[in-house]
Tab-separated table of C-alpha atoms in Angstrom:
chain	number	residue	atom	x	y	z
A	1	MET	CA	144.799	128.653	55.990
A	2	ALA	CA	147.980	130.549	56.727
A	3	SER	CA	150.280	130.846	53.710
A	4	SER	CA	153.253	129.649	55.765
A	5	ALA	CA	151.534	126.278	56.127
A	6	LEU	CA	151.931	125.692	52.386
A	7	ALA	CA	155.733	125.782	52.430
A	8	HIS	CA	156.206	122.119	53.349
A	9	ALA	CA	154.343	119.004	54.436
A	10	VAL	CA	152.219	119.636	57.504
A	11	GLU	CA	149.954	117.660	59.783
A	12	ALA	CA	146.553	119.246	59.258
A	13	ASN	CA	143.747	118.854	61.778
A	14	PHE	CA	140.198	118.396	60.506
A	15	ASP	CA	137.831	118.894	63.421
A	16	GLY	CA	134.312	117.568	63.528
A	17	LEU	CA	131.661	120.258	63.794
A	18	VAL	CA	129.228	119.338	66.561
A	19	GLY	CA	125.785	118.525	65.188
A	20	PRO	CA	122.415	120.115	66.056
A	21	THR	CA	121.250	117.020	67.979
A	22	HIS	CA	124.199	116.872	70.414
A	23	ASN	CA	122.744	115.070	73.431
A	24	TYR	CA	123.654	112.894	76.405
A	25	ALA	CA	122.079	109.480	75.956
A	26	GLY	CA	124.918	107.453	77.502
A	27	LEU	CA	125.124	105.121	74.506
A	28	ALA	CA	128.831	104.200	74.578
A	29	PHE	CA	129.409	101.243	76.905
A	30	GLY	CA	132.893	101.549	78.382
A	31	ASN	CA	133.008	105.342	78.089
A	32	VAL	CA	132.920	106.509	81.709
A	33	ALA	CA	132.034	110.156	81.036
A	34	SER	CA	129.265	109.219	78.633
A	35	ALA	CA	127.640	106.935	81.207
A	36	LYS	CA	128.064	109.462	84.036
A	37	ASN	CA	126.171	112.220	82.226
A	38	ALA	CA	123.437	110.127	80.623
A	39	ASP	CA	119.993	111.726	80.450
A	40	GLN	CA	121.248	115.207	81.334
A	41	PRO	CA	120.144	118.109	79.105
A	42	SER	CA	122.734	119.318	76.602
A	43	ASN	CA	123.478	122.616	74.874
A	44	PRO	CA	124.163	121.915	71.171
A	45	ARG	CA	124.781	125.591	70.374
A	46	LEU	CA	127.440	125.962	73.054
A	47	ALA	CA	129.015	122.628	72.111
A	48	ALA	CA	129.433	123.701	68.491
A	49	LEU	CA	130.733	127.143	69.400
A	50	GLN	CA	133.287	125.630	71.786
A	51	GLY	CA	134.562	123.421	68.973
A	52	ILE	CA	134.750	126.317	66.524
A	53	ALA	CA	136.676	128.379	69.081
A	54	LYS	CA	139.321	125.666	69.255
A	55	MET	CA	139.546	125.451	65.462
A	56	ARG	CA	139.879	129.221	65.173
A	57	ALA	CA	142.622	129.350	67.831
A	58	LEU	CA	144.689	126.606	66.184
A	59	ALA	CA	144.364	128.307	62.802
A	60	GLU	CA	145.593	131.530	64.426
A	61	LEU	CA	148.645	129.612	65.668
A	62	GLY	CA	149.455	128.996	61.996
A	63	LEU	CA	148.288	125.399	61.800
A	64	ALA	CA	146.521	123.950	58.788
A	65	GLN	CA	143.044	123.616	60.311
A	66	GLY	CA	140.043	122.153	58.547
A	67	VAL	CA	136.473	121.241	59.394
A	68	LEU	CA	134.307	118.184	58.731
A	69	ALA	CA	130.539	118.599	58.658
A	70	PRO	CA	128.167	116.862	61.096
A	71	HIS	CA	125.902	114.028	60.056
A	72	GLU	CA	122.167	114.080	59.436
A	73	ARG	CA	120.356	113.355	62.691
A	74	PRO	CA	117.864	112.064	63.645
A	75	HIS	CA	118.644	109.546	60.925
A	76	VAL	CA	115.181	108.531	59.794
A	77	PRO	CA	116.433	105.977	57.203
A	78	THR	CA	117.896	103.952	60.084
A	79	LEU	CA	114.552	103.928	61.894
A	80	ARG	CA	112.791	102.871	58.688
A	81	ARG	CA	115.222	99.961	58.343
A	82	LEU	CA	114.337	98.954	61.899
A	83	GLY	CA	110.639	98.596	61.151
A	84	PHE	CA	109.098	102.027	61.706
A	85	SER	CA	106.887	103.410	58.937
A	86	GLY	CA	104.765	106.402	58.035
A	87	SER	CA	105.762	110.037	57.714
A	88	ASP	CA	108.996	111.228	59.281
A	89	ALA	CA	107.026	112.778	62.145
A	90	GLN	CA	105.097	109.554	62.727
A	91	ILE	CA	108.316	107.542	62.752
A	92	LEU	CA	109.917	109.796	65.367
A	93	GLN	CA	106.844	109.676	67.618
A	94	ALA	CA	106.521	105.893	67.294
A	95	ALA	CA	110.196	105.333	68.037
A	96	ARG	CA	109.988	107.530	71.130
A	97	ARG	CA	106.950	105.614	72.349
A	98	ARG	CA	107.973	102.058	71.467
A	99	ALA	CA	111.785	102.072	71.382
A	100	PRO	CA	113.275	105.264	72.900
A	101	GLN	CA	116.733	103.729	72.876
A	102	LEU	CA	116.576	103.366	69.093
A	103	LEU	CA	115.505	106.988	68.741
A	104	ALA	CA	118.504	108.045	70.833
A	105	ILE	CA	120.774	105.888	68.676
A	106	ALA	CA	119.414	107.423	65.480
A	107	SER	CA	119.869	110.922	66.932
A	108	SER	CA	123.415	110.662	68.273
A	109	ALA	CA	125.824	113.427	67.249
A	110	SER	CA	128.847	111.184	67.903
A	111	ALA	CA	130.254	111.818	64.411
A	112	MET	CA	131.646	115.027	65.950
A	113	TRP	CA	134.544	112.882	67.201
A	114	THR	CA	136.355	112.623	63.907
A	115	ALA	CA	139.314	110.791	65.433
A	116	ASN	CA	136.988	107.830	64.823
A	117	ALA	CA	136.058	108.855	61.292
A	118	ALA	CA	138.861	107.055	59.485
A	119	THR	CA	142.450	105.886	59.463
A	120	VAL	CA	144.618	108.126	57.288
A	121	SER	CA	148.074	107.318	55.902
A	122	PRO	CA	150.227	110.041	54.310
A	123	SER	CA	151.530	109.737	50.774
A	124	ALA	CA	155.102	109.402	52.078
A	125	ASP	CA	154.154	106.110	53.755
A	126	CYS	CA	152.094	104.547	50.951
A	127	GLU	CA	153.450	102.573	48.012
A	128	ASP	CA	151.516	104.552	45.402
A	129	GLY	CA	152.497	107.969	46.791
A	130	ARG	CA	148.937	109.084	47.552
A	131	VAL	CA	147.079	109.803	50.797
A	132	HIS	CA	144.864	106.858	51.776
A	133	PHE	CA	141.613	106.999	53.774
A	134	THR	CA	139.694	104.051	55.247
A	135	PRO	CA	136.506	105.090	57.072
A	136	ALA	CA	136.034	103.228	60.342
A	137	ASN	CA	133.223	100.680	60.465
A	138	LEU	CA	132.615	101.435	64.201
A	139	CYS	CA	130.702	98.171	64.405
A	140	MET	CA	130.916	97.800	68.189
A	141	ASN	CA	128.228	100.455	68.800
A	142	LEU	CA	124.959	100.735	66.886
A	143	HIS	CA	124.797	104.527	67.192
A	144	ARG	CA	128.190	104.746	65.481
A	145	VAL	CA	128.007	101.991	62.890
A	146	ILE	CA	125.482	104.081	60.958
A	147	GLU	CA	128.127	106.789	60.454
A	148	ALA	CA	130.299	104.962	57.921
A	149	ALA	CA	128.313	105.730	54.748
A	150	THR	CA	128.018	109.467	55.413
A	151	THR	CA	131.626	109.675	56.586
A	152	SER	CA	132.711	108.129	53.279
A	153	ARG	CA	130.748	110.710	51.286
A	154	LEU	CA	132.045	113.608	53.378
A	155	LEU	CA	135.684	112.542	53.054
A	156	ARG	CA	135.299	112.168	49.296
A	157	ALA	CA	133.782	115.654	49.110
A	158	VAL	CA	136.647	117.226	51.081
A	159	PHE	CA	139.487	115.190	49.555
A	160	ALA	CA	138.159	114.727	46.031
A	161	ASP	CA	141.225	114.745	43.773
A	162	ALA	CA	141.999	111.139	42.789
A	163	ARG	CA	145.518	112.156	41.801
A	164	CYS	CA	146.251	112.848	45.468
A	165	PHE	CA	143.725	110.864	47.501
A	166	VAL	CA	142.544	107.239	47.642
A	167	HIS	CA	139.286	106.339	49.409
A	168	HIS	CA	138.670	102.762	50.538
A	169	ALA	CA	135.373	101.292	51.665
A	170	PRO	CA	134.957	100.631	55.394
A	171	LEU	CA	135.928	97.120	56.461
A	172	PRO	CA	133.095	94.561	56.674
A	173	SER	CA	130.924	95.402	59.653
A	174	THR	CA	131.596	92.491	61.976
A	175	PRO	CA	133.110	92.459	65.492
A	176	ALA	CA	135.990	90.336	64.184
A	177	LEU	CA	137.030	93.378	62.127
A	178	GLY	CA	136.110	96.065	64.644
A	179	ASP	CA	137.757	99.281	63.458
A	180	GLU	CA	137.597	102.572	65.395
A	181	GLY	CA	139.779	104.651	63.084
A	182	ALA	CA	142.573	107.044	64.006
A	183	ALA	CA	141.767	106.903	67.723
A	184	ASN	CA	143.896	103.743	67.742
A	185	HIS	CA	146.507	104.875	65.220
A	186	THR	CA	149.569	107.061	65.703
A	187	ARG	CA	152.273	108.150	63.296
A	188	LEU	CA	155.838	109.054	64.275
A	189	CYS	CA	158.410	110.651	61.975
A	190	SER	CA	161.448	112.917	61.886
A	191	ASP	CA	159.600	115.415	59.698
A	192	TYR	CA	156.004	115.183	58.479
A	193	GLY	CA	157.060	114.874	54.824
A	194	ASP	CA	159.417	111.969	55.541
A	195	ALA	CA	158.405	108.332	55.478
A	196	GLY	CA	157.268	107.601	59.017
A	197	LEU	CA	156.277	104.807	61.348
A	198	GLU	CA	152.603	103.893	61.621
A	199	LEU	CA	151.587	102.449	64.972
A	200	PHE	CA	148.323	100.528	65.163
A	201	VAL	CA	147.080	99.839	68.691
A	202	TYR	CA	144.531	97.071	69.171
A	203	GLY	CA	142.638	95.729	72.152
A	204	ARG	CA	141.620	92.345	70.799
A	205	GLY	CA	144.061	90.068	69.007
A	206	ASN	CA	145.100	86.443	69.276
A	207	ALA	CA	143.220	84.036	71.521
A	208	ASP	CA	146.235	83.664	73.810
A	209	GLU	CA	146.458	87.418	74.468
A	210	THR	CA	144.851	88.831	77.600
A	211	ALA	CA	141.480	90.422	76.831
A	212	PRO	CA	139.540	93.001	78.885
A	213	ALA	CA	137.025	91.476	81.278
A	214	ARG	CA	134.742	94.405	82.072
A	215	PHE	CA	134.486	96.514	78.911
A	216	PRO	CA	134.791	95.443	75.261
A	217	ALA	CA	137.978	95.976	73.274
A	218	ARG	CA	136.732	97.828	70.224
A	219	GLN	CA	139.786	97.669	67.933
A	220	THR	CA	140.936	94.311	66.594
A	221	ARG	CA	144.332	93.384	65.251
A	222	LEU	CA	142.737	91.842	62.170
A	223	ALA	CA	141.175	95.191	61.307
A	224	SER	CA	144.406	97.111	61.815
A	225	GLU	CA	146.317	94.673	59.613
A	226	ALA	CA	143.682	94.953	56.886
A	227	VAL	CA	143.882	98.752	56.884
A	228	ALA	CA	147.674	98.610	56.629
A	229	ARG	CA	147.408	96.324	53.596
A	230	LEU	CA	144.802	98.525	51.924
A	231	HIS	CA	147.024	101.562	52.363
A	232	GLY	CA	150.067	99.811	50.917
A	233	LEU	CA	152.191	100.441	53.998
A	234	ARG	CA	155.722	99.098	54.215
A	235	ASP	CA	156.014	96.185	56.644
A	236	ALA	CA	159.259	97.534	58.084
A	237	HIS	CA	157.545	100.828	58.994
A	238	THR	CA	154.345	99.370	60.450
A	239	CYS	CA	153.855	98.151	64.016
A	240	PHE	CA	150.897	96.437	65.693
A	241	THR	CA	150.914	96.735	69.469
A	242	ARG	CA	148.335	95.822	72.080
A	243	GLN	CA	146.586	97.970	74.652
A	244	GLN	CA	146.884	96.876	78.244
A	245	ALA	CA	143.635	95.032	78.983
A	246	ALA	CA	143.402	96.405	82.527
A	247	ALA	CA	143.389	99.936	81.112
A	248	VAL	CA	140.427	99.162	78.834
A	249	ASP	CA	138.555	97.892	81.897
A	250	GLN	CA	139.103	101.259	83.591
A	251	GLY	CA	137.550	103.266	80.765
A	252	VAL	CA	140.369	103.514	78.203
A	253	PHE	CA	138.093	102.560	75.321
A	254	HIS	CA	140.508	103.997	72.703
A	255	ASN	CA	144.270	104.332	72.741
A	256	ASP	CA	143.962	108.108	72.353
A	257	VAL	CA	142.554	108.231	75.882
A	258	ILE	CA	145.936	107.109	77.226
A	259	ALA	CA	148.570	108.045	74.622
A	260	VAL	CA	149.292	110.695	71.997
A	261	GLY	CA	152.091	110.889	69.454
A	262	ASN	CA	153.393	113.697	67.269
A	263	ARG	CA	156.417	113.771	64.995
A	264	GLU	CA	159.178	112.124	67.088
A	265	VAL	CA	157.367	112.294	70.472
A	266	LEU	CA	155.244	109.617	72.106
A	267	LEU	CA	153.511	110.819	75.282
A	268	HIS	CA	151.793	108.016	77.155
A	269	HIS	CA	150.715	106.660	80.496
A	270	GLU	CA	152.707	103.891	82.108
A	271	GLN	CA	149.805	101.480	81.579
A	272	ALA	CA	149.058	102.360	77.959
A	273	PHE	CA	150.634	99.362	76.239
A	274	ALA	CA	150.888	95.665	77.025
A	275	ASP	CA	154.633	95.775	76.274
A	276	ALA	CA	155.845	99.377	76.243
A	277	GLN	CA	159.506	98.336	76.369
A	278	ALA	CA	159.220	96.291	73.174
A	279	LEU	CA	157.344	99.116	71.448
A	280	ARG	CA	160.015	101.638	72.383
A	281	ALA	CA	162.781	99.342	71.163
A	282	TRP	CA	161.025	98.885	67.813
A	283	ILE	CA	160.560	102.630	67.368
A	284	CYS	CA	164.204	103.357	68.199
A	285	THR	CA	165.337	100.764	65.678
A	286	HIS	CA	163.057	101.852	62.838
A	287	LEU	CA	162.679	105.644	63.104
A	288	HIS	CA	165.281	107.325	60.907
A	289	GLY	CA	166.076	110.958	60.269
A	290	GLU	CA	167.603	113.919	62.041
A	291	ARG	CA	165.270	113.671	65.020
A	292	ARG	CA	165.492	110.676	67.317
A	293	PRO	CA	162.509	109.281	69.246
A	294	VAL	CA	161.461	110.987	72.452
A	295	PHE	CA	159.354	109.061	74.963
A	296	VAL	CA	157.476	110.877	77.706
A	297	GLU	CA	155.996	108.313	80.058
A	298	VAL	CA	153.780	109.378	82.946
A	299	PRO	CA	153.913	106.870	85.827
A	300	GLU	CA	150.840	105.612	87.640
A	301	ALA	CA	152.283	106.994	90.887
A	302	GLU	CA	152.172	110.504	89.410
A	303	VAL	CA	148.832	110.373	87.556
A	304	SER	CA	146.558	107.435	88.238
A	305	LEU	CA	144.746	105.793	85.381
A	306	ALA	CA	141.450	106.984	86.869
A	307	ASP	CA	142.693	110.590	86.931
A	308	ALA	CA	144.004	110.265	83.378
A	309	VAL	CA	140.553	109.165	82.215
A	310	ALA	CA	138.740	111.849	84.235
A	311	SER	CA	140.966	114.694	82.988
A	312	TYR	CA	141.665	113.335	79.491
A	313	LEU	CA	145.298	114.384	79.852
A	314	PHE	CA	146.355	112.000	77.083
A	315	ASN	CA	143.432	112.952	74.879
A	316	SER	CA	145.212	116.242	74.385
A	317	GLN	CA	146.412	117.305	70.966
A	318	LEU	CA	150.166	117.437	70.566
A	319	ILE	CA	150.912	119.892	67.774
A	320	CYS	CA	153.814	121.647	66.060
A	321	THR	CA	153.629	125.332	65.220
A	322	ALA	CA	155.368	126.779	62.165
A	323	ASP	CA	158.695	127.160	64.025
A	324	GLY	CA	158.658	123.482	65.032
A	325	THR	CA	157.726	124.159	68.655
A	326	MET	CA	155.434	121.562	70.223
A	327	ARG	CA	152.387	122.527	72.261
A	328	LEU	CA	149.811	120.556	74.214
A	329	ILE	CA	146.167	121.396	73.550
A	330	VAL	CA	144.270	120.315	76.665
A	331	ALA	CA	140.730	120.458	78.006
A	332	GLN	CA	139.847	122.682	80.953
A	333	GLU	CA	139.456	119.532	83.056
A	334	SER	CA	143.229	118.961	82.877
A	335	ARG	CA	143.822	122.478	84.177
A	336	GLU	CA	141.392	121.976	87.049
A	337	HIS	CA	142.967	118.737	88.289
A	338	ALA	CA	145.883	119.845	90.470
A	339	GLY	CA	147.936	116.684	90.047
A	340	VAL	CA	147.450	116.511	86.290
A	341	TRP	CA	148.314	120.207	85.912
A	342	ARG	CA	151.538	119.682	87.893
A	343	THR	CA	152.444	116.878	85.512
A	344	ILE	CA	151.781	119.088	82.481
A	345	GLN	CA	153.982	121.819	83.957
A	346	ARG	CA	156.734	119.265	84.649
A	347	ILE	CA	156.605	118.015	81.062
A	348	ILE	CA	156.805	121.552	79.671
A	349	ALA	CA	159.738	122.440	81.948
A	350	ASP	CA	161.686	119.296	81.025
A	351	GLU	CA	164.345	120.233	78.467
A	352	GLY	CA	164.637	116.568	77.506
A	353	ASN	CA	161.526	116.800	75.318
A	354	PRO	CA	160.379	119.405	72.753
A	355	ILE	CA	156.982	120.107	74.367
A	356	ALA	CA	157.287	123.763	75.311
A	357	ALA	CA	153.810	125.168	75.995
A	358	VAL	CA	150.198	124.330	76.803
A	359	ASP	CA	146.894	125.861	75.662
A	360	VAL	CA	143.677	125.226	77.595
A	361	PHE	CA	140.216	125.060	76.009
A	362	ASP	CA	136.725	124.828	77.427
A	363	LEU	CA	135.198	121.791	75.702
A	364	ARG	CA	132.870	120.758	78.509
A	365	GLN	CA	129.940	119.901	76.257
A	366	SER	CA	132.080	117.368	74.406
A	367	MET	CA	133.925	116.196	77.525
A	368	ARG	CA	130.676	115.362	79.298
A	369	ASN	CA	129.954	112.894	76.518
A	370	GLY	CA	133.444	111.390	76.662
A	371	GLY	CA	135.351	113.258	73.956
A	372	GLY	CA	138.296	115.589	74.482
A	373	PRO	CA	140.463	117.718	72.170
A	374	ALA	CA	142.020	114.764	70.347
A	375	CYS	CA	138.659	113.055	69.823
A	376	LEU	CA	137.427	116.095	67.916
A	377	ARG	CA	140.089	116.005	65.192
A	378	LEU	CA	141.272	113.806	62.339
A	379	ARG	CA	144.946	114.279	61.484
A	380	VAL	CA	145.888	114.352	57.793
A	381	VAL	CA	149.505	114.878	56.724
A	382	LEU	CA	149.598	116.808	53.444
A	383	ASN	CA	152.369	118.003	51.173
A	384	PRO	CA	151.899	121.323	49.317
A	385	ALA	CA	150.209	119.771	46.268
A	386	GLU	CA	147.830	117.798	48.469
A	387	GLN	CA	146.987	120.847	50.562
A	388	ALA	CA	146.081	122.704	47.376
A	389	ALA	CA	143.834	119.791	46.316
A	390	VAL	CA	141.671	119.926	49.462
A	391	ASN	CA	138.205	121.487	49.124
A	392	PRO	CA	139.195	125.106	49.883
A	393	LEU	CA	135.976	125.962	51.723
A	394	CYS	CA	136.785	123.338	54.366
A	395	TRP	CA	139.875	125.200	55.581
A	396	ILE	CA	139.362	127.339	58.666
A	397	ASP	CA	140.490	130.940	58.884
A	398	ALA	CA	139.040	133.798	60.936
A	399	ALA	CA	136.411	134.611	58.306
A	400	GLN	CA	135.208	131.037	57.865
A	401	ALA	CA	135.161	130.483	61.625
A	402	GLU	CA	132.963	133.556	61.979
A	403	ARG	CA	130.612	132.335	59.236
A	404	LEU	CA	130.306	128.962	60.967
A	405	SER	CA	129.661	130.611	64.330
A	406	GLN	CA	126.875	132.697	62.824
A	407	TRP	CA	125.432	129.579	61.174
A	408	VAL	CA	125.400	127.762	64.527
A	409	SER	CA	123.812	130.702	66.352
A	410	ARG	CA	121.101	130.888	63.694
A	411	HIS	CA	120.203	127.186	63.557
A	412	TYR	CA	121.078	125.462	66.869
A	413	ARG	CA	119.082	125.117	70.054
A	414	ASP	CA	120.665	126.023	73.389
A	415	ARG	CA	118.952	123.212	75.286
A	416	LEU	CA	118.118	119.671	74.269
A	417	SER	CA	116.655	116.808	76.278
A	418	LEU	CA	116.030	113.235	75.160
A	419	ASP	CA	112.301	113.992	74.855
A	420	ASP	CA	113.127	116.670	72.274
A	421	LEU	CA	114.553	114.069	69.889
A	422	ALA	CA	111.018	113.080	68.881
A	423	ASP	CA	110.087	116.662	67.997
A	424	PRO	CA	109.520	116.859	64.212
A	425	LYS	CA	110.569	120.499	64.362
A	426	LEU	CA	114.050	119.420	65.480
A	427	LEU	CA	114.375	117.219	62.393
A	428	ASP	CA	113.281	120.108	60.157
A	429	GLU	CA	115.667	122.489	61.916
A	430	SER	CA	118.559	120.061	61.519
A	431	ARG	CA	117.920	119.449	57.838
A	432	THR	CA	117.565	123.157	57.139
A	433	ALA	CA	120.849	123.787	58.934
A	434	LEU	CA	122.732	121.026	57.127
A	435	ASP	CA	121.362	122.089	53.755
A	436	ALA	CA	122.762	125.571	54.375
A	437	LEU	CA	126.061	124.135	55.602
A	438	THR	CA	126.688	122.068	52.485
A	439	GLY	CA	126.540	125.299	50.513
A	440	LEU	CA	128.815	127.083	52.971
A	441	LEU	CA	131.403	124.288	52.724
A	442	GLY	CA	130.889	123.424	49.058
A	443	LEU	CA	130.032	119.784	49.761
A	444	GLY	CA	127.239	119.093	47.280
A	445	SER	CA	124.553	116.534	48.183
A	446	VAL	CA	126.161	114.372	50.866
A	447	TYR	CA	123.129	113.757	53.103
A	448	ASP	CA	120.369	111.189	52.613
A	449	PHE	CA	117.616	113.831	52.696
A	450	GLN	CA	119.358	115.685	49.841
A	451	ARG	CA	119.740	112.654	47.596
């Protein structure tokens, strides 16, 4: 991590490292890209290297950039719980023969999208002055609900110092408390170290509120309110606002597919929120400090909702470099869509907002499964003492990025089909890789096969 990042509170990005079983099974109902590319062969090696390239580039920009390890997959303990028995190899073969969908679920590498790993509140916002983590229960999808236990162990291994960090258990795993983590949570502030505003966006709330008709709303208001209580957030600095139901029905399964916030800026599509005017008014009233709120709204007439979902314009990262300049981190798909690229250039040229530049990354392996730049990272605001308390091996610099790239090239396959998930050699390869990775990142025994 660059030494300049330690001078003051920063918003660190912890990206998920793509796992060895990255595949396209089309498991996420409501995720248009995931469904479109179902059953196609994947390239886990390329997927992981693309993610590492983004981490390396952001670290070179001077950002505090970290990494979170992938999960153990195929997850044989899940298949055992679902009635399969015998050796690991026998379980994989039986699942492929009798319940291939369950094998795909147990093999998903979806933990790479760490925007869903947890909701994180900075110490400046919490009553006890510590950073709070609540892992998402992800109970709306079976392939993701099995992530919570490992996510909890990984977060505790990276953020271990109890003087700085508080780790809560995931909320009870029931649809009434559906929690999808930071993908539906945004923080605005004047400066990262100041007390800020925490915005929780939900899709399912009171019975009298319009609900999506085609696709499920994964985040509930009850869950968001529970997380806010657990974190000890101040009522006056916490807002619960609803997604527009029609947007969910067009593939906006998380708020980070249609809106992104950073410091004082909220960049969003016209159809992102059920009542955008009320949300803006609340932010203007409650955000204090030298910087005043900046709203960048993209109208439907300029970028349709369908084009926003296809390009993942709003699933970009909005970051601040050391000099305070804001940059958009976008996927190649946004560059290739002429209308979306014109909008990005307009936003950058507009002196009324602080967004001054754009960086484009090839993340096609992730994008084909429905996850863009913002899906791949968990934002954690840290003051200098908290930065120093993070597991040091989980920070990315050029040397660590190179070590991770070599690890991927040594252990990952360059082609994976759904039939390959039943190959016992893949399980052995994955466990060997993860065992080596825990040493590389200083994580200890976080995986079931190590315990």
